[in-house]
Amino acid sequence: MIRPAKISEIPDILAITKACAEKMKNNGIFQWNEHYPSKEAFIHDAERNELYVKTLEGKPIGAIVISTHMDEEYIPIHWLTSNGNSTYIHRVCVHPDYQGKGFAQEMMDFAEDFTKKNGFNSVRLDTFSQNKRNQQFYEQRGYQKLGDIFFPKQSTHPFHCYELVL
């Protein structure tokens, strides 16, 4: 089940992101660190009703943020659709114990369905340039790579921006 997250579940979500960061680090992908994702970001997401959890037997095993807010880092990107009618996906995570079972696909299906049902034209997101698995994941779903942005607190490497027009 995917549903809105509760503030009380943020410690569970942070444990998931920490486990994901450790797995990525072990695979040579230094995408998430002590600065990101933060407890404050998830609290903000939950307060805006943009944080969702994937549960299995009542336990959070993954999370996704579906936002209507465009971060300023995205401004230079030449998007496929006009600004103001897109959703933005952030902080997608599935606990490593549950990866490879289709749960990330399920969360993206949920986000894309949410976008359509609410009358938005597209889904936008970014993913780390060193994370080839994520790039392939989004490209197989039909997302188009449009340009790069940087998050200096996370890495000197760029993040690729993607968009899916619905």
Coordinates of C-alpha atoms in Angstrom, one line a residue:
M1 CA 0.0 0.0 0.0
I2 CA 1.1 3.5 -0.7
R3 CA -0.3 6.3 1.4
P4 CA 0.5 9.7 2.9
A5 CA 3.3 9.4 5.5
K6 CA 2.8 10.4 9.1
I7 CA 5.3 12.7 10.9
S8 CA 5.8 9.8 13.3
E9 CA 7.1 7.6 10.5
I10 CA 10.0 10.0 9.6
P11 CA 12.5 8.0 11.8
D12 CA 11.6 4.9 9.8
I13 CA 12.0 6.7 6.5
L14 CA 15.4 8.1 7.7
A15 CA 16.5 4.5 8.6
I16 CA 15.5 3.5 5.0
T17 CA 17.5 6.4 3.4
K18 CA 20.5 5.6 5.6
A19 CA 20.4 1.9 4.5
C20 CA 20.1 3.0 0.9
A21 CA 23.0 5.5 1.2
E22 CA 25.1 2.7 2.7
K23 CA 24.3 0.3 -0.1
M24 CA 25.0 3.0 -2.8
K25 CA 28.3 3.9 -1.0
N26 CA 29.3 0.2 -1.1
N27 CA 28.6 0.3 -4.9
G28 CA 30.8 3.4 -5.4
I29 CA 27.8 5.8 -5.6
F30 CA 28.2 8.7 -3.3
Q31 CA 24.8 10.3 -3.9
W32 CA 23.4 10.6 -0.4
N33 CA 25.4 11.8 2.6
E34 CA 25.1 13.5 6.0
H35 CA 23.5 16.6 4.4
Y36 CA 20.9 14.8 2.3
P37 CA 18.3 13.6 2.7
S38 CA 17.6 15.3 6.0
K39 CA 15.0 15.0 8.7
E40 CA 14.1 18.6 8.1
A41 CA 13.4 18.0 4.4
F42 CA 11.1 15.0 5.3
I43 CA 9.3 17.1 7.9
H44 CA 8.7 19.8 5.4
D45 CA 7.5 17.3 2.8
A46 CA 5.1 15.8 5.3
E47 CA 3.8 19.2 6.4
R48 CA 3.0 20.0 2.7
N49 CA 1.3 16.6 2.3
E50 CA 3.9 15.5 -0.3
L51 CA 5.5 12.6 1.5
Y52 CA 4.2 9.1 0.8
V53 CA 5.2 5.7 2.2
K54 CA 5.1 2.3 0.7
T55 CA 4.2 -0.2 3.4
L56 CA 4.4 -3.9 3.5
E57 CA 2.5 -5.6 6.3
G58 CA 2.0 -2.2 7.9
K59 CA 5.7 -1.4 8.0
P60 CA 7.3 1.4 5.9
I61 CA 9.7 -0.1 3.4
G62 CA 10.0 2.9 1.0
A63 CA 9.1 6.5 0.4
I64 CA 8.6 9.0 -2.3
V65 CA 8.0 12.8 -2.4
I66 CA 5.5 14.1 -5.0
S67 CA 5.7 17.9 -5.0
T68 CA 4.2 20.7 -7.0
H69 CA 7.0 23.0 -6.1
M70 CA 9.8 23.6 -8.5
D71 CA 13.2 24.0 -6.8
E72 CA 15.3 27.0 -8.0
E73 CA 18.0 24.6 -9.2
Y74 CA 15.6 23.5 -11.9
I75 CA 15.1 27.0 -13.4
P76 CA 18.0 26.7 -16.1
I77 CA 16.6 23.4 -17.5
H78 CA 14.8 23.6 -20.8
W79 CA 11.8 21.5 -19.9
L80 CA 9.5 19.8 -22.4
T81 CA 6.4 21.4 -20.9
S82 CA 5.7 24.9 -19.6
N83 CA 6.5 25.5 -15.9
G84 CA 3.7 25.6 -13.5
N85 CA 1.9 22.4 -14.4
S86 CA 4.2 19.6 -13.4
T87 CA 4.9 17.4 -10.4
Y88 CA 8.4 16.9 -9.0
I89 CA 9.7 13.6 -7.6
H90 CA 12.2 13.6 -4.8
R91 CA 13.9 11.2 -2.4
V92 CA 12.6 7.9 -3.8
C93 CA 13.9 5.1 -1.7
V94 CA 13.2 1.4 -1.0
H95 CA 15.0 -0.3 1.8
P96 CA 17.7 -2.6 0.3
D97 CA 16.1 -5.7 1.8
Y98 CA 13.1 -5.0 -0.5
Q99 CA 14.9 -3.7 -3.6
G100 CA 14.5 -5.6 -6.9
K101 CA 10.9 -6.6 -6.1
G102 CA 9.1 -3.9 -8.2
F103 CA 8.3 -1.5 -5.3
A104 CA 10.1 1.5 -6.9
Q105 CA 8.1 0.8 -10.1
E106 CA 4.9 0.7 -8.0
M107 CA 5.8 4.1 -6.3
M108 CA 6.5 5.7 -9.7
D109 CA 3.2 4.3 -11.1
F110 CA 1.5 5.9 -8.1
A111 CA 3.3 9.2 -8.7
E112 CA 2.5 9.2 -12.4
D113 CA -1.2 8.3 -11.7
F114 CA -1.4 11.1 -9.1
T115 CA 0.0 13.5 -11.7
K116 CA -2.5 12.5 -14.3
K117 CA -5.5 12.5 -11.9
N118 CA -4.7 15.9 -10.7
G119 CA -4.4 17.4 -14.2
F120 CA -0.7 18.0 -14.4
N121 CA 1.1 17.7 -17.7
S122 CA 4.3 16.0 -16.7
V123 CA 6.5 14.5 -14.1
R124 CA 10.0 16.0 -13.5
L125 CA 12.9 14.6 -11.4
D126 CA 16.7 14.5 -11.2
T127 CA 19.0 11.6 -10.5
F128 CA 22.7 11.4 -9.8
S129 CA 24.9 11.1 -12.9
Q130 CA 27.0 8.4 -11.3
N131 CA 23.9 6.2 -10.6
K132 CA 23.6 4.4 -13.9
R133 CA 20.9 2.0 -12.4
N134 CA 18.6 4.9 -11.6
Q135 CA 19.1 6.5 -15.1
Q136 CA 18.2 3.2 -16.8
F137 CA 15.2 2.9 -14.5
Y138 CA 13.8 6.3 -15.5
E139 CA 14.7 6.0 -19.2
Q140 CA 12.9 2.6 -19.4
R141 CA 9.8 4.3 -18.0
G142 CA 10.0 6.9 -20.9
Y143 CA 11.6 9.8 -19.1
Q144 CA 13.8 12.1 -21.3
K145 CA 17.1 13.4 -20.1
L146 CA 17.2 17.2 -20.5
G147 CA 20.2 18.7 -18.8
D148 CA 22.3 18.8 -15.6
I149 CA 22.1 20.6 -12.3
F150 CA 24.5 20.6 -9.3
F151 CA 24.1 20.1 -5.6
P152 CA 27.5 21.0 -4.2
K153 CA 26.7 19.7 -0.7
Q154 CA 26.1 16.3 -2.2
S155 CA 28.7 15.9 -4.9
T156 CA 30.9 17.6 -7.4
H157 CA 29.2 15.4 -10.1
P158 CA 26.1 16.6 -11.8
F159 CA 22.5 15.4 -11.4
H160 CA 20.6 14.7 -14.6
C161 CA 17.2 16.2 -15.0
Y162 CA 14.4 14.1 -16.6
E163 CA 10.8 14.7 -17.6
L164 CA 8.0 12.5 -18.6
V165 CA 5.1 14.1 -20.5
L166 CA 1.8 12.5 -19.7

